[in-house]
Short mmCIF file of C-alpha atoms and ligand atoms in Angstrom, two decimals:
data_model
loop_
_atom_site.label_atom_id
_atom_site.label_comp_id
_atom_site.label_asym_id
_atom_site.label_seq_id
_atom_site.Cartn_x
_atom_site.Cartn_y
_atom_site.Cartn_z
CA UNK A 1 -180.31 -91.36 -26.33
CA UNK A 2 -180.44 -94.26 -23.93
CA UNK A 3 -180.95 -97.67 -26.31
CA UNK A 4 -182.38 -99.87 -24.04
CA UNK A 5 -181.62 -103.47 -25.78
CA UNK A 6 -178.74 -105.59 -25.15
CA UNK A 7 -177.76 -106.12 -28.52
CA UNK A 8 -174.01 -107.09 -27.18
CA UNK A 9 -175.72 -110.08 -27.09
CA UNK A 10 -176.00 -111.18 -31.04
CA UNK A 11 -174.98 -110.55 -33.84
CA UNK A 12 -176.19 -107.88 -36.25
CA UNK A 13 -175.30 -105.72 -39.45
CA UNK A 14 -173.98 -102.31 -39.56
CA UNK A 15 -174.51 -99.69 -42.61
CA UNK A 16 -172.64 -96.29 -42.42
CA UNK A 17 -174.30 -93.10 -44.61
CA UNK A 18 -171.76 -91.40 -45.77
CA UNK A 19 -173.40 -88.41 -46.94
CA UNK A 20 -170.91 -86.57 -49.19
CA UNK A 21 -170.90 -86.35 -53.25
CA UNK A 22 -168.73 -84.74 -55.59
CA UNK A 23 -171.97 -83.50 -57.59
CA UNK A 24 -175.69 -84.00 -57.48
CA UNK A 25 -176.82 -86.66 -59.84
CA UNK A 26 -179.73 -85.24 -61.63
CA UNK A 27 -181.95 -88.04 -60.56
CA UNK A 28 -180.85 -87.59 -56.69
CA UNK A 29 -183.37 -87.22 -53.78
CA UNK A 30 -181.06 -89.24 -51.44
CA UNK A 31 -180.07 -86.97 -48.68
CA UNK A 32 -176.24 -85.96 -49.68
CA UNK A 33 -174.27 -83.03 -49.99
CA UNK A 34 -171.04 -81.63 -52.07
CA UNK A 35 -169.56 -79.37 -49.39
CA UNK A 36 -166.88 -81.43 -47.37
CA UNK A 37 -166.45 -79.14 -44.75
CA UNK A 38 -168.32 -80.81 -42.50
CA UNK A 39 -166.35 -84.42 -42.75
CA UNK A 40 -165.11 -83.68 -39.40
CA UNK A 41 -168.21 -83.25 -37.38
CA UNK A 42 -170.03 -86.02 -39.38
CA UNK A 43 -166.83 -88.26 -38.31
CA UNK A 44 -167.83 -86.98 -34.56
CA UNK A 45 -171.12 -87.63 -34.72
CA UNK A 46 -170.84 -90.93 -36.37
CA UNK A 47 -168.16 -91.42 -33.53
CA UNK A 48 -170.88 -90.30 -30.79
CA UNK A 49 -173.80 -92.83 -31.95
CA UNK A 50 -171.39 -95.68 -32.29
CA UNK A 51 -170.91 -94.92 -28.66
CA UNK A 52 -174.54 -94.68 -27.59
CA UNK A 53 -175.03 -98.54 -29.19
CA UNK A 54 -171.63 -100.27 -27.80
CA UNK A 55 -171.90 -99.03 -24.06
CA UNK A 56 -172.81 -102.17 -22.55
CA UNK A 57 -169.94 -103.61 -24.76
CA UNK A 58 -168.76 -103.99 -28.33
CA UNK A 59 -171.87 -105.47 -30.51
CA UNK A 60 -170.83 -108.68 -32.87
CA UNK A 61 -171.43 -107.39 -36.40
CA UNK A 62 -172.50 -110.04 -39.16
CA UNK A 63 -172.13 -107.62 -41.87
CA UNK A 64 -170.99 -104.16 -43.04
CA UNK A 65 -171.93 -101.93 -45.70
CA UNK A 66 -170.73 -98.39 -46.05
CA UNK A 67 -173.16 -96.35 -48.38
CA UNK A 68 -173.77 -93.21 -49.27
CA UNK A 69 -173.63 -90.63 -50.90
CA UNK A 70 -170.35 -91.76 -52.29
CA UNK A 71 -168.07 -93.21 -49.69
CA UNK A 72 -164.88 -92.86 -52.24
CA UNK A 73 -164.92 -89.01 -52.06
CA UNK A 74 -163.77 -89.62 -48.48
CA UNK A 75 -159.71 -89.23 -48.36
CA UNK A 76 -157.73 -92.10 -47.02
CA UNK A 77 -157.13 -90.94 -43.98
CA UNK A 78 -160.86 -89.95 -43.19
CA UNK A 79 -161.56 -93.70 -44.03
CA UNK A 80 -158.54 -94.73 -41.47
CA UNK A 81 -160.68 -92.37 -38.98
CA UNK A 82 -163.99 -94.34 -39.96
CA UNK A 83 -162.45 -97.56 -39.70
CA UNK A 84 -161.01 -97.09 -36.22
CA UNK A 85 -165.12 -95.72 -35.02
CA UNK A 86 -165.92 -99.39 -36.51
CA UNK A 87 -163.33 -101.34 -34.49
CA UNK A 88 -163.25 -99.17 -31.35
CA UNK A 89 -167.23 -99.77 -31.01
CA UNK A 90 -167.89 -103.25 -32.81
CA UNK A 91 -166.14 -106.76 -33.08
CA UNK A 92 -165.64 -107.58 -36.69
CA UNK A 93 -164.37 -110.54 -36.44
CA UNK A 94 -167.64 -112.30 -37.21
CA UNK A 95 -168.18 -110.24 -40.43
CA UNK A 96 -168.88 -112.86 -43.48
CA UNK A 97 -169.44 -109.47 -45.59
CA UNK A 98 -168.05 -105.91 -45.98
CA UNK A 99 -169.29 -103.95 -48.43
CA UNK A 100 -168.58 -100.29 -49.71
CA UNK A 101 -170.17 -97.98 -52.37
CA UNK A 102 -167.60 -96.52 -55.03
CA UNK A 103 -168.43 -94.22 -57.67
CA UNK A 104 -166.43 -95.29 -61.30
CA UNK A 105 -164.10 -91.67 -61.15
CA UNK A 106 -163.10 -92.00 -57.95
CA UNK A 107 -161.99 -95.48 -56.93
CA UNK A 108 -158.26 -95.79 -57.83
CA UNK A 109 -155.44 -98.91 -56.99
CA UNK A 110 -154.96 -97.18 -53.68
CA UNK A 111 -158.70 -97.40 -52.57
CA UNK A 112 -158.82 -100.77 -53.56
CA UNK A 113 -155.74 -101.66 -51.54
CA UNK A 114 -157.19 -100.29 -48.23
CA UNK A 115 -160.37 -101.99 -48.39
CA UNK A 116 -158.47 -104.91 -48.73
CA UNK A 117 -156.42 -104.38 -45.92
CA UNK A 118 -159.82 -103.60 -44.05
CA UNK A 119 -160.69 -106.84 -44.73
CA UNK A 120 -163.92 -105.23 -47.39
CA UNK A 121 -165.62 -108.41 -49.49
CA UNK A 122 -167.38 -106.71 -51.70
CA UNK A 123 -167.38 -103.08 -53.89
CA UNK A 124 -170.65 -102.04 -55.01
CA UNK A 125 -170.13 -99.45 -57.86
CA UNK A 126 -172.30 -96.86 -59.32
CA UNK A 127 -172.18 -97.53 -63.01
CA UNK A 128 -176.09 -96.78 -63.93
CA UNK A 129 -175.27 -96.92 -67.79
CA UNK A 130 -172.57 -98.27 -70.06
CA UNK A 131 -174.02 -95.70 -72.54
CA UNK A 132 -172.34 -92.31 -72.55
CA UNK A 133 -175.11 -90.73 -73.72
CA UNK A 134 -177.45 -91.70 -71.17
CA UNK A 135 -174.74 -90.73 -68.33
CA UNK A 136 -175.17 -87.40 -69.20
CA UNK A 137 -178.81 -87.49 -69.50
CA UNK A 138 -178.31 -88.75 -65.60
CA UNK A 139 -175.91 -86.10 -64.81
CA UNK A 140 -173.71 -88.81 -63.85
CA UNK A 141 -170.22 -87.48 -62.97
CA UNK A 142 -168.30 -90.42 -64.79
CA UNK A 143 -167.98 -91.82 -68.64
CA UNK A 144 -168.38 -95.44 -69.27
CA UNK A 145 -164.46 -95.99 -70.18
CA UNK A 146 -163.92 -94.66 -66.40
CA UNK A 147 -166.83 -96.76 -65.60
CA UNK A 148 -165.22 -100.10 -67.62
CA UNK A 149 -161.59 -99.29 -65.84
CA UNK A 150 -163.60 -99.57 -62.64
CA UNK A 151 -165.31 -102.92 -62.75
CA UNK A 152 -161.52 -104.30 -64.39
CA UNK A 153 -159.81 -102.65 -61.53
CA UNK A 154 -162.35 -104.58 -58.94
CA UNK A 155 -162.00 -107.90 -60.86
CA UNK A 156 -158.61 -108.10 -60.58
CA UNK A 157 -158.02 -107.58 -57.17
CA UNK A 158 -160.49 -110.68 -56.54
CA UNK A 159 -162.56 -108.65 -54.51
CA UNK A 160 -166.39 -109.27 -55.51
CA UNK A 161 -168.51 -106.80 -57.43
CA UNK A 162 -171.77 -105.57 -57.50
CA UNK A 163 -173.24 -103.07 -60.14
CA UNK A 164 -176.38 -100.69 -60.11
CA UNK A 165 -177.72 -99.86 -63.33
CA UNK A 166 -180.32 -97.93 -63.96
CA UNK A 167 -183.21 -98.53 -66.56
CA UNK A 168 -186.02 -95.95 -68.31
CA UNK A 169 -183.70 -93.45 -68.91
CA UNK A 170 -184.95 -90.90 -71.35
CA UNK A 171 -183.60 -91.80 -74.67
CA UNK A 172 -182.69 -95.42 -73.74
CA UNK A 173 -183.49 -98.46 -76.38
CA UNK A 174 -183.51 -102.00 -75.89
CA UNK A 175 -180.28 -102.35 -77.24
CA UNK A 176 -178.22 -99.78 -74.99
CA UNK A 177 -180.27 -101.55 -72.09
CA UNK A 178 -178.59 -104.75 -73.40
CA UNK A 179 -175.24 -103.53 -74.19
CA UNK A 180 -175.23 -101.89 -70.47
CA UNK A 181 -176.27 -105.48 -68.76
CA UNK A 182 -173.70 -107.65 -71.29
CA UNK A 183 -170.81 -105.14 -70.30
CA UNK A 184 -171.32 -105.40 -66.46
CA UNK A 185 -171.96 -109.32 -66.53
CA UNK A 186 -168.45 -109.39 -67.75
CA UNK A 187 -166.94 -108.00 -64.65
CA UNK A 188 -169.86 -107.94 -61.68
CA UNK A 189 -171.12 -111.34 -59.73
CA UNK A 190 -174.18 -109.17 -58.41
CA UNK A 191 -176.11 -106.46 -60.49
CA UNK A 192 -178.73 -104.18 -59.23
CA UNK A 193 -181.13 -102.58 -61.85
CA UNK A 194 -183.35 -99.54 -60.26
CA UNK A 195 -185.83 -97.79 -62.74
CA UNK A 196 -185.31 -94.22 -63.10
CA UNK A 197 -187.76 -92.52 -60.90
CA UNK A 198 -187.99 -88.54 -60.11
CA UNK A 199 -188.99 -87.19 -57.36
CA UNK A 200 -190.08 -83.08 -57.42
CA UNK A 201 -186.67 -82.61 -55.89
CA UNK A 202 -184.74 -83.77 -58.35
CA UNK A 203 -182.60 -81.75 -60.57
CA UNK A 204 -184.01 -83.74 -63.55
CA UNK A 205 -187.74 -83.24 -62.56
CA UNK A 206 -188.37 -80.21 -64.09
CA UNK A 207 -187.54 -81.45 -68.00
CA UNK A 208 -188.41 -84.93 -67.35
CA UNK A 209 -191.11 -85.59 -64.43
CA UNK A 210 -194.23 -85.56 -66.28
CA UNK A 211 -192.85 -88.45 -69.09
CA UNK A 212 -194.45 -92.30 -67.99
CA UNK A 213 -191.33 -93.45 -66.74
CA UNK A 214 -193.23 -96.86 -65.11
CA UNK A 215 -194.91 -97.26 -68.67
CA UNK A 216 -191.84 -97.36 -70.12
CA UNK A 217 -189.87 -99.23 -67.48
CA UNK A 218 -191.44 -102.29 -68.13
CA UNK A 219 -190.07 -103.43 -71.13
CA UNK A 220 -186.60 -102.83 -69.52
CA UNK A 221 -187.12 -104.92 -66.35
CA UNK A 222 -188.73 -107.74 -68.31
CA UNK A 223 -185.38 -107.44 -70.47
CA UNK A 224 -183.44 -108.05 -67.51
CA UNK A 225 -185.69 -111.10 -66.19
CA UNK A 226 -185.21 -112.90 -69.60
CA UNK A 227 -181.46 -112.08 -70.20
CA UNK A 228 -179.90 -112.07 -66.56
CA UNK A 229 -180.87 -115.23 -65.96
CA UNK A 230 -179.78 -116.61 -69.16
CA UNK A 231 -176.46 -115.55 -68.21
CA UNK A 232 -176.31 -117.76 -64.48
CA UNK A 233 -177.55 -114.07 -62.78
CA UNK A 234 -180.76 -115.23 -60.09
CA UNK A 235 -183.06 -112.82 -59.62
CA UNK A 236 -183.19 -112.92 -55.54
CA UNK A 237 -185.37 -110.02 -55.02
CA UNK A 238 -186.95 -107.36 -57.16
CA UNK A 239 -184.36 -105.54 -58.20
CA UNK A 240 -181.29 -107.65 -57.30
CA UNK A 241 -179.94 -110.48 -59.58
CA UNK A 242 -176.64 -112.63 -58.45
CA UNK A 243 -174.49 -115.72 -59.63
CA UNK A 244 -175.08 -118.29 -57.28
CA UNK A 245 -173.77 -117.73 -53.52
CA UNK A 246 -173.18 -113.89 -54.30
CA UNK A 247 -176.39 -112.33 -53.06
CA UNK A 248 -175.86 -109.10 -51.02
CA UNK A 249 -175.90 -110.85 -47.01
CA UNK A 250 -176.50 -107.26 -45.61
CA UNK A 251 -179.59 -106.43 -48.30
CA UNK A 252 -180.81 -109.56 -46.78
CA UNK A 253 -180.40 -109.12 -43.26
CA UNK A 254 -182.56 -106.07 -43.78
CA UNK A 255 -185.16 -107.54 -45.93
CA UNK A 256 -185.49 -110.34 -43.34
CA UNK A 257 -186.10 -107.60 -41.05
CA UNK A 258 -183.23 -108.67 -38.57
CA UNK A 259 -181.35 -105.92 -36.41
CA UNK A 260 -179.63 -104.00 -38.57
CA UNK A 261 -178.11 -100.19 -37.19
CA UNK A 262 -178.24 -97.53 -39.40
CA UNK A 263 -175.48 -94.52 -38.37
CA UNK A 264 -175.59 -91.11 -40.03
CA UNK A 265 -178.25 -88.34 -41.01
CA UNK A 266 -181.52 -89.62 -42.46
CA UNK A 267 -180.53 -93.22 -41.29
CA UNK A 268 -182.87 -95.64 -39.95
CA UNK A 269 -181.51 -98.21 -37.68
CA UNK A 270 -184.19 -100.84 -36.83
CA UNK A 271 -183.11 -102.80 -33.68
CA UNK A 272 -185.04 -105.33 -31.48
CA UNK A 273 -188.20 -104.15 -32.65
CA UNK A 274 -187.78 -100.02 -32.46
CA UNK A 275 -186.89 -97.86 -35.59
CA UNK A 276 -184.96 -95.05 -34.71
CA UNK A 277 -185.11 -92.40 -37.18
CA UNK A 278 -182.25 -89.95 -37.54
CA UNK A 279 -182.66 -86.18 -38.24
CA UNK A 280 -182.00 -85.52 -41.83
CA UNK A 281 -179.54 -83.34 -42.36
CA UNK A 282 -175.99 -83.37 -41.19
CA UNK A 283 -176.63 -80.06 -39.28
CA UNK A 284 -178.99 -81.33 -37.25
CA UNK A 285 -177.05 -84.80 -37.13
CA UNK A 286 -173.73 -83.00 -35.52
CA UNK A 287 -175.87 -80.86 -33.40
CA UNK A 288 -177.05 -84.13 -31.66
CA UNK A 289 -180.73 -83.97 -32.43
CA UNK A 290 -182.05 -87.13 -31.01
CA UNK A 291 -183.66 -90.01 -33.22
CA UNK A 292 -187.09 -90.18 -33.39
CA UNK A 293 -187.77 -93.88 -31.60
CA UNK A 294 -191.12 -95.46 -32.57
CA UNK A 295 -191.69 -98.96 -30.91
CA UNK A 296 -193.61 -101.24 -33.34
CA UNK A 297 -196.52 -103.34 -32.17
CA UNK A 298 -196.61 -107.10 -33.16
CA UNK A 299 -198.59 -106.55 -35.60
CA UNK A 300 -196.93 -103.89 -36.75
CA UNK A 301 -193.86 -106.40 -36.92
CA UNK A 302 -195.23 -108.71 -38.30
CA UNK A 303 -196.59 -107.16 -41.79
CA UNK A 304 -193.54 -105.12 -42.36
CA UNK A 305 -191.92 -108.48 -42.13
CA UNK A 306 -193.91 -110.34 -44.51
CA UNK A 307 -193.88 -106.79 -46.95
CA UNK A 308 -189.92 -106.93 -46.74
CA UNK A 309 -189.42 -111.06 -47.26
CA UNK A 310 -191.98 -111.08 -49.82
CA UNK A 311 -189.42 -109.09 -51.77
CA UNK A 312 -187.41 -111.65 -52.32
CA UNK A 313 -187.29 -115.31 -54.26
CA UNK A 314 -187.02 -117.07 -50.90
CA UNK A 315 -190.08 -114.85 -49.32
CA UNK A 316 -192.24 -115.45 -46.29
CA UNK A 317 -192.13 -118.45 -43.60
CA UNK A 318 -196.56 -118.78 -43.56
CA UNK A 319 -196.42 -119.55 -39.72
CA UNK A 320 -195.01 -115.85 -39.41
CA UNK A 321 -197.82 -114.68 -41.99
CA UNK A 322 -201.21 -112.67 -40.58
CA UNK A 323 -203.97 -114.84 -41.24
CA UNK A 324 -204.87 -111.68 -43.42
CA UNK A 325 -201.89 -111.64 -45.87
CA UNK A 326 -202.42 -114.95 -46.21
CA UNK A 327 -205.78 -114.37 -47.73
CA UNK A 328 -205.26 -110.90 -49.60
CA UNK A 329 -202.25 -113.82 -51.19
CA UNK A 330 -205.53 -116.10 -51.81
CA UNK A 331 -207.33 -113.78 -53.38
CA UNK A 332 -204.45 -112.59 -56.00
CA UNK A 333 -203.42 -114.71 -59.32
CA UNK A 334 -201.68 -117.70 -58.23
CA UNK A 335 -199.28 -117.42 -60.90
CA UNK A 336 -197.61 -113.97 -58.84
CA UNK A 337 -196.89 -116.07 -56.15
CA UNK A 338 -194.54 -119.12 -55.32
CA UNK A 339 -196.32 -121.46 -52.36
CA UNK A 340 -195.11 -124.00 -51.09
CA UNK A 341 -196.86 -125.48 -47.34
CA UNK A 342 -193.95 -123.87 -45.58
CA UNK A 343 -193.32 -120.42 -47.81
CA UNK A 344 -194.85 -117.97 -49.81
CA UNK A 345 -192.87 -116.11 -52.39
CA UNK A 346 -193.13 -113.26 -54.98
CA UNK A 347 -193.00 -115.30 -58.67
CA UNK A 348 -190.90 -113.03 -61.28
CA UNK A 349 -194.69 -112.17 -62.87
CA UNK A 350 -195.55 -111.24 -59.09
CA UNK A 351 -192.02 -109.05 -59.09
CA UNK A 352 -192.88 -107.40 -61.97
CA UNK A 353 -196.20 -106.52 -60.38
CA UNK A 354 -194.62 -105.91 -57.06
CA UNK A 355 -196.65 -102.32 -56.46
CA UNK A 356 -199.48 -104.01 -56.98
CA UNK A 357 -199.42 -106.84 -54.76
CA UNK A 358 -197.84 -104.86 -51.87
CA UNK A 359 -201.07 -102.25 -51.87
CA UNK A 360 -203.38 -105.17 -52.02
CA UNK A 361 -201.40 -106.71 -48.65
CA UNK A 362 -201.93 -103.56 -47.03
CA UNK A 363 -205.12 -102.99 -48.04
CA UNK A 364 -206.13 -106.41 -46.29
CA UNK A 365 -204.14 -105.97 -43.06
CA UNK A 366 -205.32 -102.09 -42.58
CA UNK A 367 -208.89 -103.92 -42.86
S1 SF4 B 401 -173.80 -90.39 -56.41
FE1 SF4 B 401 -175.72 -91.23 -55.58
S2 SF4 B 401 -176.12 -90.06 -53.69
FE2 SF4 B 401 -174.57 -88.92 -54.88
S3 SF4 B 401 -175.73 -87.43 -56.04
FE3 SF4 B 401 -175.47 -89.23 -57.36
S4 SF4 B 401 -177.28 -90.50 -57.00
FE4 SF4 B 401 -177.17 -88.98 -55.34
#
């Protein structure tokens, strides 16, 4: 595809699907698959859209995050392959942040090692639960003594960590909830806490998808807005919390709805004001099915913009607001919102409610 920007030009982030797993979570609709057969061609075509972005010269990255899937079932020498696609097609030299998923089983010493002789910042580990019970109940591959000698592996090699956990679990009280967030804290300078939501895909939807997981999420995320932070842990977004100077740069570059390219199957890059849209499987990803390219309007710019700020605690410049956000905002409790005459921002009440408000925006602008 011919990529008509000149993105050499600036800076911008770069995230990398990796989209292999050991085993299917049973709460997984993320595109990813367990046979690794295909690492090669994946590594080709990964290889091939690098290319199509860096032919009018390497781009300056700003950030990196490798995702996935689970980028630690990749061998070391498949990661030496990925690395050198990076570096043959980008300059990291500007990167302030490098970040890579792990899963708790499969990140050992010698993983840890080569991201820091990549230069990586940052691991971001799957731990979803400190609660062995509830692992299971996720399908979850690892135990949370695997999952412990993770976050105490990343802590001592001074590299920074960031935890997703995951709350509404069938099964889960209060307590396990708090014993899961106390036990990260310990280790983690970043925590990410998703509620457990099924789509009809997932393995777990047949036993599980008709129980009120939102009704019973709430609870859990209030938990985490009273005790995170309590413990120095800012919640920056809906579902992100950090110690101070540790939010995820990448997360947002994205939610600030700056160029960030997306390589892989199902990725979507979004680049001086296109979204390209990947096929979604790794099939049609090798075979070199083009992106789909959709070129957004102004407008169209302008209220995903204030949808993706308005995420997080330091939300929406109002001279880049649609007069008719601004008044959907008017007409909503004040106390979900944060104004001040230069911003607008989500409150925690108005994260809690964050569904809400974000129907009521579009609602107005669709108008
Ligand atoms: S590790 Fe993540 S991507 Fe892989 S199956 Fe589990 S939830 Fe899905």
């Amino acid at each position: 595809m011919i990529r008509d920007f000149t993105l050499h030009t600036k800076h911008c982030s770069l995230y990398i699907h990796v989209p292999f797993c050991e085993r299917k979570c049973g709460y997984c609709s993320f595109y990813s698959i367990t046979d690794k057969r295909g690492v090669n061609s994946w590594l080709e075509a990964v290889k091939r859209e690098a290319e199509s972005y860096s032919r009018h010269g390497r781009i300056n990255l700003s950030t990196l995050y490798i995702g996935g899937g689970t980028p630690t079932v990749l061998t070391l020498s498949e990661w030496e392959s990925l690395m050198s696609i990076i570096r043959d097609n980008f300059d990291t030299s500007s990167i302030t942040e490098a970040t890579t998923e792990a899963n708790p089983n499969s990140l050992t010493p010698e993983y840890i090692a080569f991201f820091q002789d990549n230069n990586f910042t940052r691991i971001s580990l799957g731990v979803q639960s400190m609660n062995d019970t509830e692992l299971l109940t996720l399908g979850r591959i690892h135990d949370s003594e695997s999952a412990r000698n993770a976050m105490s592996l990343v802590k001592s090699s001074g590299l920074n960590l960031s935890c997703d956990l995951i709350f509404a679990i069938p099964g889960q009280t209060l307590r396990s909830w708090d014993y899961s967030l106390r036990s990260v804290m310990d280790y983690a300078n970043h925590i990410s806490c998703y509620q457990l939501t099924l789509e009809p895909d997932a393995p777990m939807f047949e036993k599980y998808g008709g129980d009120d997981l939102n009704g019973v999420g709430y609870k859990f995320y209030r938990y985490a807005q009273y005790i995170l932070p309590r413990h120095n842990f800012t919640q920056y977004e809906i579902s992100n919390f950090a110690a101070s100077g540790h939010e995820c740069k990448h997360n947002l570059a994205y939610w600030n709805h700056s160029d960030v390219i997306v390589l892989g199957p199902s990725a979507v890059s979004y680049v001086d004001g296109v979204r390209y849209t990947n096929p979604k499987t790794l099939a049609e990803y090798s075979a070199g099915i083009e992106p789909v390219r959709e070129k957004l309007s102004p407008r169209e710019s302008e209220i995903e913009l204030a949808i993706l700020s308005l995420r997080t605690r330091f939300g929406v410049l109002r001279k880049n607001l649609l007069p008719e956000i601004e008044r959907a905002v008017s007409e909503m409790p004040p106390d979900l919102f944060v104004i001040t005459p230069e911003r607008i921002a989500l409150s925690p009440r108005g994260m809690r409610l964050g569904n809400y408000i974000w129907s009521e925006i579009m609602l107005y602008a669709e108008s």
